[in-house]
Amino acid sequence: MPRLERERLSESITEKILDEKSYKEAKVVAAYSSFGSEFETSMFIGDALARGKSVALPRVSEDLKMIQFFVCSNLAEELTPSRLGILEPIPERCAQVNLELIEFILVPGVAFTVDGKRLGYGGGYYDRVIPWLPIGTPKVAAAFKLQLLESLPTEDHDLSVDYVVCEESL
């Protein structure tokens, strides 16, 4: 997808997410730094910061094979590229957030189904983190319509999102 089209569709998707009651009410939101051809998260993160929300971004802990979330407020000074080139929090500059405090989470993925099944990038990081979130925490995927499939191969350990937000109504 051309960059300008991806940015235009990301803006449309973001506007829908910002209208969600669960997002508006959340004080601590988790997101991710988009990379490559993913949904562009910068507008979402910018809105959350402008509304005074705590924004938690993930950092991969290779030792633990987990992602840890850190509250970031100044992205220009608090993020650094990972070995894969994805911007991650610098632990010395950001406070780690207890997963039990997260009230809304954007979950990345390669593909999704309308009912929330998710194909991730193969590391299982979000499948291991989601169970630690408070019961009822909205797990939301922001995806382009072209990422939606009728079905996905899933296994018991593959966790779904609660809903998928696309540029078009589902």
Coordinates of N, CA, C and O in Angstrom, one line a residue, residues 11 13-32 39 41-57 101-107 136-142 162-163 165:
E11 N -5.6 7.5 9.4 CA -6.3 8.6 10.0 C -7.7 8.3 10.2 O -8.3 8.6 11.3
I13 N -9.1 5.3 10.5 CA -9.2 4.3 11.5 C -9.0 4.9 12.9 O -9.8 4.6 13.9
T14 N -8.1 5.8 13.0 CA -7.8 6.5 14.3 C -9.0 7.2 14.8 O -9.4 7.2 16.0
E15 N -9.6 8.0 13.9 CA -10.8 8.8 14.3 C -11.9 7.9 14.9 O -12.6 8.2 15.8
K16 N -12.1 6.7 14.3 CA -13.1 5.7 14.8 C -12.7 5.3 16.2 O -13.5 5.2 17.1
I17 N -11.4 5.0 16.4 CA -10.9 4.5 17.7 C -11.1 5.6 18.8 O -11.5 5.4 19.9
L18 N -10.8 6.8 18.4 CA -10.9 8.0 19.3 C -12.4 8.2 19.8 O -12.6 8.8 20.8
D19 N -13.3 7.7 19.0 CA -14.7 7.9 19.3 C -15.2 6.8 20.3 O -16.3 6.8 20.8
E20 N -14.4 5.7 20.5 CA -14.8 4.6 21.3 C -14.9 5.1 22.8 O -14.0 5.7 23.3
K21 N -16.0 4.7 23.4 CA -16.2 5.1 24.8 C -15.1 4.5 25.7 O -14.6 5.2 26.6
S22 N -14.7 3.2 25.4 CA -13.7 2.6 26.2 C -12.3 3.3 26.2 O -11.6 3.4 27.1
Y23 N -12.0 3.9 25.0 CA -10.8 4.7 24.9 C -10.9 6.0 25.6 O -10.0 6.4 26.3
K24 N -12.1 6.7 25.4 CA -12.3 8.0 26.1 C -12.2 7.9 27.6 O -11.6 8.8 28.2
E25 N -12.7 6.8 28.2 CA -12.7 6.6 29.6 C -11.3 6.1 30.2 O -11.1 6.3 31.4
A26 N -10.5 5.5 29.3 CA -9.2 5.0 29.8 C -8.2 6.0 30.2 O -8.1 7.0 29.5
K27 N -7.6 5.8 31.3 CA -6.5 6.7 31.8 C -5.1 6.2 31.4 O -4.2 7.0 31.2
V28 N -5.0 4.9 31.2 CA -3.7 4.3 30.8 C -4.0 3.5 29.6 O -4.8 2.5 29.6
V29 N -3.4 3.8 28.5 CA -3.6 3.1 27.2 C -2.3 2.6 26.7 O -1.2 3.2 26.9
A30 N -2.3 1.4 26.2 CA -1.1 0.7 25.6 C -1.3 0.8 24.1 O -2.4 0.5 23.5
A31 N -0.2 1.1 23.4 CA -0.2 1.1 22.0 C 1.2 0.5 21.6 O 1.8 -0.2 22.3
Y32 N 1.6 0.7 20.3 CA 2.9 0.3 19.8 C 3.4 1.2 18.8 O 2.6 2.0 18.3
F39 N -0.7 -0.2 10.3 CA -1.5 1.0 10.7 C -0.5 1.9 11.4 O 0.3 1.6 12.3
T41 N 0.4 4.4 14.1 CA -0.1 4.7 15.4 C 0.2 6.1 15.9 O -0.3 6.5 17.0
S42 N 0.9 6.9 15.2 CA 1.4 8.2 15.8 C 0.2 9.1 16.1 O 0.3 9.8 17.1
M43 N -0.8 9.1 15.3 CA -2.0 10.0 15.6 C -2.7 9.6 16.8 O -3.1 10.4 17.7
F44 N -2.8 8.2 17.0 CA -3.5 7.7 18.2 C -2.7 8.1 19.4 O -3.2 8.6 20.4
I45 N -1.4 7.8 19.4 CA -0.5 8.1 20.5 C -0.5 9.6 20.8 O -0.6 10.0 22.0
G46 N -0.5 10.5 19.8 CA -0.5 11.9 20.0 C -1.8 12.4 20.7 O -1.8 13.2 21.5
D47 N -2.9 11.8 20.3 CA -4.2 12.1 20.9 C -4.2 11.7 22.4 O -4.6 12.5 23.2
A48 N -3.7 10.5 22.6 CA -3.7 10.1 24.0 C -2.9 11.0 24.9 O -3.3 11.4 26.0
L49 N -1.7 11.4 24.4 CA -0.9 12.3 25.2 C -1.5 13.7 25.3 O -1.5 14.2 26.4
A50 N -2.2 14.2 24.3 CA -2.8 15.5 24.4 C -4.0 15.4 25.4 O -4.3 16.5 26.0
R51 N -4.6 14.3 25.5 CA -5.7 14.2 26.5 C -5.2 13.9 27.9 O -6.0 13.7 28.8
G52 N -3.9 13.8 28.1 CA -3.4 13.6 29.4 C -3.4 12.1 29.9 O -3.2 11.9 31.1
K53 N -3.5 11.2 28.9 CA -3.5 9.8 29.3 C -2.1 9.4 29.4 O -1.2 9.9 28.8
S54 N -1.9 8.3 30.2 CA -0.6 7.7 30.3 C -0.5 6.7 29.1 O -1.4 5.9 28.9
V55 N 0.6 6.8 28.3 CA 0.7 6.0 27.1 C 1.8 5.0 27.4 O 3.0 5.4 27.6
A56 N 1.5 3.7 27.4 CA 2.4 2.6 27.6 C 2.8 2.0 26.2 O 1.9 1.6 25.5
L57 N 4.1 1.9 26.0 CA 4.6 1.3 24.8 C 5.5 0.1 25.1 O 6.1 0.1 26.1
L101 N -2.6 -2.0 35.3 CA -3.1 -0.6 35.2 C -3.6 -0.3 33.8 O -4.3 0.8 33.6
I102 N -3.3 -1.1 32.8 CA -3.7 -0.8 31.4 C -5.2 -1.0 31.3 O -5.8 -2.0 31.6
E103 N -5.8 0.1 30.7 CA -7.3 0.1 30.6 C -7.8 0.0 29.2 O -9.0 -0.1 28.9
F104 N -6.9 0.0 28.2 CA -7.2 -0.1 26.8 C -5.9 -0.4 26.1 O -4.9 0.1 26.4
I105 N -5.9 -1.4 25.1 CA -4.7 -1.8 24.4 C -5.0 -1.9 22.9 O -5.9 -2.6 22.5
L106 N -4.1 -1.3 22.2 CA -4.0 -1.6 20.7 C -3.1 -2.8 20.5 O -2.0 -2.8 21.0
V107 N -3.6 -3.8 19.8 CA -2.8 -5.0 19.5 C -2.4 -5.1 18.1 O -3.3 -5.0 17.2
G136 N -11.7 -7.6 31.2 CA -12.5 -6.5 30.6 C -11.7 -5.4 29.9 O -12.3 -4.6 29.3
T137 N -10.4 -5.5 30.0 CA -9.6 -4.5 29.2 C -9.8 -4.6 27.7 O -9.6 -5.7 27.2
P138 N -10.3 -3.6 27.1 CA -10.6 -3.7 25.6 C -9.3 -4.0 24.9 O -8.3 -3.2 25.0
K139 N -9.3 -5.1 24.1 CA -8.1 -5.4 23.2 C -8.6 -5.1 21.8 O -9.5 -5.8 21.3
V140 N -8.0 -4.1 21.2 CA -8.4 -3.6 19.9 C -7.4 -3.7 18.9 O -6.2 -3.4 19.1
A141 N -7.7 -4.1 17.7 CA -6.8 -4.1 16.6 C -7.3 -3.0 15.6 O -8.4 -2.9 15.3
A142 N -6.3 -2.2 15.2 CA -6.5 -1.2 14.2 C -5.9 -1.9 12.9 O -4.7 -2.2 12.8
D162 N -10.8 -8.1 21.1 CA -12.2 -8.0 21.3 C -12.9 -7.5 20.0 O -14.0 -7.8 19.7
Y163 N -12.2 -6.6 19.3 CA -12.8 -6.1 18.1 C -11.7 -5.5 17.2 O -10.6 -5.1 17.7
V165 N -11.0 -2.5 14.3 CA -11.5 -1.3 13.7 C -10.8 -1.1 12.3 O -9.5 -1.1 12.3

